[in-house]
Short mmCIF file of C-alpha atoms in Angstrom, two decimals:
data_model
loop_
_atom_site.label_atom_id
_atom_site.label_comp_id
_atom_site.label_asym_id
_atom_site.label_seq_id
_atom_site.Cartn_x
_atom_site.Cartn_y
_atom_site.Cartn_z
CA UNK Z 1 87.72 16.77 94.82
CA UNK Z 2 86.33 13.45 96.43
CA UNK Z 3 83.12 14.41 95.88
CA UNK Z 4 83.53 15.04 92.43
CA UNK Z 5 85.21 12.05 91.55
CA UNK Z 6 82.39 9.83 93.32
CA UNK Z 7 79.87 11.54 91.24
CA UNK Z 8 81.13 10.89 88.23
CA UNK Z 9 81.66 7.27 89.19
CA UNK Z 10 78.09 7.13 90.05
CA UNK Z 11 77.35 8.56 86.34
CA UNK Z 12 78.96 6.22 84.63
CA UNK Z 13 77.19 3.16 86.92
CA UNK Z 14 73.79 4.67 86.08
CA UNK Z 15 74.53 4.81 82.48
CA UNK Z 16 76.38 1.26 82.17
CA UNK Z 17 72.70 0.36 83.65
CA UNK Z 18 70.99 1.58 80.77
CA UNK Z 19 73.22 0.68 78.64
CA UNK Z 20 72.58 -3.30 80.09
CA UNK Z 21 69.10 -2.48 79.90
CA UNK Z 22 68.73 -1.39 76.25
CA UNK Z 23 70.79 -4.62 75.20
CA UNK Z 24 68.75 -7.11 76.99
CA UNK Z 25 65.38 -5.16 75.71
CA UNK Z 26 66.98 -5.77 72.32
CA UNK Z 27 67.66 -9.48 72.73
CA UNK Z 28 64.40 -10.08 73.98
CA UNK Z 29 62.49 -8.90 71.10
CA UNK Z 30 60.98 -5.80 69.02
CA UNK Z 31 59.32 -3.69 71.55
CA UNK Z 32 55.46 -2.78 70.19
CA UNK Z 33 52.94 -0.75 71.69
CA UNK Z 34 49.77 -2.58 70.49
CA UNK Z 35 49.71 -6.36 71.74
CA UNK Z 36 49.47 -8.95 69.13
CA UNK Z 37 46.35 -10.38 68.10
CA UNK Z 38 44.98 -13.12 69.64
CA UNK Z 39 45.28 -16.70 67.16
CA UNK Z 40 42.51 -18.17 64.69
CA UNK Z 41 40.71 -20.75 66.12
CA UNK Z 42 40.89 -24.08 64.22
CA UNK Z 43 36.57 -23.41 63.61
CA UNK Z 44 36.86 -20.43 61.42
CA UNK Z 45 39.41 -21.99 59.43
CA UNK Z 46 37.60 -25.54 58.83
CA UNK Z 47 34.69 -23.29 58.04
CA UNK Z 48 36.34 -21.23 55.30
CA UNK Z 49 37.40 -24.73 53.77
CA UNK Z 50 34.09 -26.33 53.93
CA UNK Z 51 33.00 -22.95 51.99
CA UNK Z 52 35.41 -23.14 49.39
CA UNK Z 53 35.16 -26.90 48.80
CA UNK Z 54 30.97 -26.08 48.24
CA UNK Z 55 31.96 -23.23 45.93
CA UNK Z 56 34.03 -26.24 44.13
CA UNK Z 57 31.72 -28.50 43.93
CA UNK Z 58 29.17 -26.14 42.48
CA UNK Z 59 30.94 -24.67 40.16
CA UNK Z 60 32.10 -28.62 38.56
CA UNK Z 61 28.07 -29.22 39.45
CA UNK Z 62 27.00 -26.38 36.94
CA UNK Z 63 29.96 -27.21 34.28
CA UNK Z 64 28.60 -30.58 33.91
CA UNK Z 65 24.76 -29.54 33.60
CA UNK Z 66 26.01 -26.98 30.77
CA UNK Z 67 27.72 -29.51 28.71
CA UNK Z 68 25.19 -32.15 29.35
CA UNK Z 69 22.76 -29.30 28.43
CA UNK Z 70 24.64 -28.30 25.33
CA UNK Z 71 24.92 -32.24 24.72
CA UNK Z 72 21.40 -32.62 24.46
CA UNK Z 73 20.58 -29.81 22.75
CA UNK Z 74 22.72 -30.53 20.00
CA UNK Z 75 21.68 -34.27 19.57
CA UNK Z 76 17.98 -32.73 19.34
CA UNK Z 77 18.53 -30.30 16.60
CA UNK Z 78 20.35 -32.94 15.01
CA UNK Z 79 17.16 -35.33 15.69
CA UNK Z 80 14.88 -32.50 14.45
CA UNK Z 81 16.88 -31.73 11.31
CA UNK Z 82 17.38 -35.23 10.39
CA UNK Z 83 13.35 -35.39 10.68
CA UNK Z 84 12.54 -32.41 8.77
CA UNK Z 85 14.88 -33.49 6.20
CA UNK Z 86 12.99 -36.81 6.04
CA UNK Z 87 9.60 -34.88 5.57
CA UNK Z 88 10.78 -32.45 3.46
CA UNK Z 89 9.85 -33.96 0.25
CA UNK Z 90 6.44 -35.63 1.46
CA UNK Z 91 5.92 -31.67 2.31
CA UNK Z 92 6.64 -30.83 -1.16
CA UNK Z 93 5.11 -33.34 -2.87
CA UNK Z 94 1.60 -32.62 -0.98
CA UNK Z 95 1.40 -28.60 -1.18
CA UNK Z 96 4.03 -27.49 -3.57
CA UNK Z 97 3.22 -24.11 -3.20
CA UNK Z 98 2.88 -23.53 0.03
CA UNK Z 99 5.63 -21.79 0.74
CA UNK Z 100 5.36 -19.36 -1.47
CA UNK Z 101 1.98 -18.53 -0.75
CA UNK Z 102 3.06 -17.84 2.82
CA UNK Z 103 3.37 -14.06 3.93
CA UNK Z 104 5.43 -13.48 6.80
CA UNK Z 105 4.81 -10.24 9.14
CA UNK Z 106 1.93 -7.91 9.60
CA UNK Z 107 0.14 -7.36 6.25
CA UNK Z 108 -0.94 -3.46 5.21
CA UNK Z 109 -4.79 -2.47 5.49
CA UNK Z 110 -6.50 -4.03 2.31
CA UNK Z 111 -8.14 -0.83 0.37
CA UNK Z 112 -10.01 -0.33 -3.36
CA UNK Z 113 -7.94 0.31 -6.18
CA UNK Z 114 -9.94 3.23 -7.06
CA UNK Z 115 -9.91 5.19 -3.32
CA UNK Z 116 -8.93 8.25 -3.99
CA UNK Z 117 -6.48 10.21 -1.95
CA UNK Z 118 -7.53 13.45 -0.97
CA UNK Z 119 -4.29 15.02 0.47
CA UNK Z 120 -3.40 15.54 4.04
CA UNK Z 121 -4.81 18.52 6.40
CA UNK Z 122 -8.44 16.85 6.53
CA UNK Z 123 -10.03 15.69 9.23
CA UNK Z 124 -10.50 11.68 8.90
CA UNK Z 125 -13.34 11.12 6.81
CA UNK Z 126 -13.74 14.81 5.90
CA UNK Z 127 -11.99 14.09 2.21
CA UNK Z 128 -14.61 10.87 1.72
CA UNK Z 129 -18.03 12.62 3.21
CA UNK Z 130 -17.29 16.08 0.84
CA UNK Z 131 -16.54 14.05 -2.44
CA UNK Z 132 -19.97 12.27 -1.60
CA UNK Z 133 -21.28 15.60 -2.58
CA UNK Z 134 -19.33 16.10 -5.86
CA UNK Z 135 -19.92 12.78 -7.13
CA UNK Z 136 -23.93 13.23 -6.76
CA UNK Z 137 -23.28 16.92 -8.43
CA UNK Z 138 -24.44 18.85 -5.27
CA UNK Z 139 -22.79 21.82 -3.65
CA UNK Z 140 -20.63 21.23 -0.50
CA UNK Z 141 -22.14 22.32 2.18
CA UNK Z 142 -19.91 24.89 4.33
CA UNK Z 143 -20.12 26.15 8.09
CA UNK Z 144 -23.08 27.28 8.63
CA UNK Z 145 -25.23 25.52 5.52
CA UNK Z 146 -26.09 22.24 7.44
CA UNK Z 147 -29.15 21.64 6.96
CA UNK Z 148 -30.02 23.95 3.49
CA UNK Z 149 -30.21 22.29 0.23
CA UNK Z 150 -27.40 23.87 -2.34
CA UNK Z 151 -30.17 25.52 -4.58
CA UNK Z 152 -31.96 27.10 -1.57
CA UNK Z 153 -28.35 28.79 -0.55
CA UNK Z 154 -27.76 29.19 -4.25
CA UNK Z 155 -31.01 31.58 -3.70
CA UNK Z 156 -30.03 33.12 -0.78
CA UNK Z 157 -26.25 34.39 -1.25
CA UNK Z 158 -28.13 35.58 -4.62
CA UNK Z 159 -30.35 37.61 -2.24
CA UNK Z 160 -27.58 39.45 -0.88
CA UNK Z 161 -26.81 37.39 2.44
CA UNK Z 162 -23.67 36.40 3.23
CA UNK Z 163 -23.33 32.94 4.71
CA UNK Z 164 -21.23 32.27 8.47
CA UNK Z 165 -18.53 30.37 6.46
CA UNK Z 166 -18.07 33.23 4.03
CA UNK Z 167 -17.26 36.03 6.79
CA UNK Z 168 -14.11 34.79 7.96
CA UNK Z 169 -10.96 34.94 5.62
CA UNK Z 170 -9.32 32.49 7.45
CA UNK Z 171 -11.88 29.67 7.68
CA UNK Z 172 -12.91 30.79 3.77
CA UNK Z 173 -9.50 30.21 2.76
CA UNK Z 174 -9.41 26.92 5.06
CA UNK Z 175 -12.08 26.04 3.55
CA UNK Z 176 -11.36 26.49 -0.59
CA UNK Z 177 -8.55 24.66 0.58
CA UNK Z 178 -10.12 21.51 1.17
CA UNK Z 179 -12.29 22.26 -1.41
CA UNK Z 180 -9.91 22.11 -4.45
CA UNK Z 181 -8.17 18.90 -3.28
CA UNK Z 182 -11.68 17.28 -2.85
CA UNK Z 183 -11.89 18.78 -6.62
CA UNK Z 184 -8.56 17.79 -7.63
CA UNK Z 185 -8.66 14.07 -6.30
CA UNK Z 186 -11.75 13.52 -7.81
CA UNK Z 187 -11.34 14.91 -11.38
CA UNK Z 188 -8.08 13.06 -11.01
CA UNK Z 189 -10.17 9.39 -10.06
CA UNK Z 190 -12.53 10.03 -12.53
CA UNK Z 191 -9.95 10.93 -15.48
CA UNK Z 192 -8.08 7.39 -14.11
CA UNK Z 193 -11.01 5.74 -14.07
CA UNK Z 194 -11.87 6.55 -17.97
CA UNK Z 195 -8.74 6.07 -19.04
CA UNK Z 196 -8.72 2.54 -17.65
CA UNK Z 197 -12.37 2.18 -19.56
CA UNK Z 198 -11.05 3.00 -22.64
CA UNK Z 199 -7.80 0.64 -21.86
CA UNK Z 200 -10.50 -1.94 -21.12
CA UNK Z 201 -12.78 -1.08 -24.50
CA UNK Z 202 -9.09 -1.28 -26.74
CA UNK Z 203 -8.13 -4.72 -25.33
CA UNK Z 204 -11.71 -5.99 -25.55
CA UNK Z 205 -11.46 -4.56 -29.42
CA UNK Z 206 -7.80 -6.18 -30.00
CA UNK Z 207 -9.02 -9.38 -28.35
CA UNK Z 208 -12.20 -9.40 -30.73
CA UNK Z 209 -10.04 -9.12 -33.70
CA UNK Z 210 -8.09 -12.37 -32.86
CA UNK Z 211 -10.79 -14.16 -32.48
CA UNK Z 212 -12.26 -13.15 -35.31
CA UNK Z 213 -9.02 -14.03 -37.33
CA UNK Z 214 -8.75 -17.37 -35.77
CA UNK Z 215 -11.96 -18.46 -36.56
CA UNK Z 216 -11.36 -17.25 -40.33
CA UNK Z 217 -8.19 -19.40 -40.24
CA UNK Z 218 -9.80 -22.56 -38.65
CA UNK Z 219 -12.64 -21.85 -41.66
CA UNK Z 220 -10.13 -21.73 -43.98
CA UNK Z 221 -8.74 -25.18 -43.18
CA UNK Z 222 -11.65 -26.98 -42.60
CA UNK Z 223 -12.55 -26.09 -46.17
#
């Protein structure tokens, strides 16, 4: 029974202990398991302040250049209109014209106002070098022909041969092809180009007639 009851006494000692211990831990402080970091030094923080006040200054640095910028550039479009206003009429007054003489941009390929356009599926110059032969009444020469006048392979297909370019019926039909726009754009030039004589022979008519009949009325009043 003694034994029991010092036990117990020394189980509620050990405890009242820990008890003790847990309030003065708590009075102390926050227990933490990592230690705290160690404190800035005064360098890195004078550092970071020179670095912001250069940022600053900088950034007022380049604000003033813009506007002084901006300043100028306005006073010198207001210089340079002020001065093209000024020699604005003298400009006039010199070459009147001028400016509507002027063509701005890239100007198209000059050509003849008779070239004839021979369609598209030609090779470049192929249209021009095959009319050369219908204007001068000769026979286009075909595959094979280079080199043989039209009446001597007039003579020959007449013979009974057949000619290279007339064996295949793909490169004969190519070839009538070309051909009849050759044909067509050059019956179609010359027709233009009478119709534009007789145009030329109707004016030249009208314009005789009013000569004629102002003459007759300058006759008539001299008299």
């Amino acid at each position: 029974m003694a034994s029991t009851t010092g036990a117990q006494a020394a189980g509620d000692e050990r405890a009242k202990e820990r008890v003790e211990e847990r309030i003065r831990l708590r009075e102390q402080g926050s227990y933490v398991v990592w230690p705290p970091s160690p404190p800035r030094s005064l360098s890195d923080s004078e550092d970071e302040k020179h670095e912001h006040r250069a940022q600053d200054e900088d950034r007022a640095r380049h604000h003033r250049h813009k506007h002084h910028r901006h300043h100028r550039h306005h006073r010198h479009r207001h210089r340079s209109r002020s001065q093209s206003k000024e020699a604005s009429p003298r400009r006039r007054t010199h070459s009147p014209d001028t400016a509507h003489d002027e063509e701005i941009g890239p100007q198209p390929l000059a050509m003849p106002d008779d070239a004839p356009l021979y369609g598209d599926r030609l090779l470049p110059g192929e249209g021009a070098a095959m009319a050369a032969y219908v204007r001068d009444g000769k026979r286009i020469p075909r595959r094979g022909e280079v080199g043989y006048e039209g009446d001597k392979i007039a003579s020959l297909e007449k013979a009974g041969y057949v000619m290279s370019g007339a064996r295949h019926d793909t490169m004969d039909a190519v070839r009538q092809r070309k051909e009849s726009q050759v044909y067509s754009a050059e019956d179609k030039r010359s027709h233009l180009r009478q119709q534009a004589e007789e145009r030329a022979k109707k004016e030249a008519e009208v314009i005789a007639q009013f000569r004629e009949m102002v003459d007759t009325l300058q006759s008539s009043q001299r008299s």
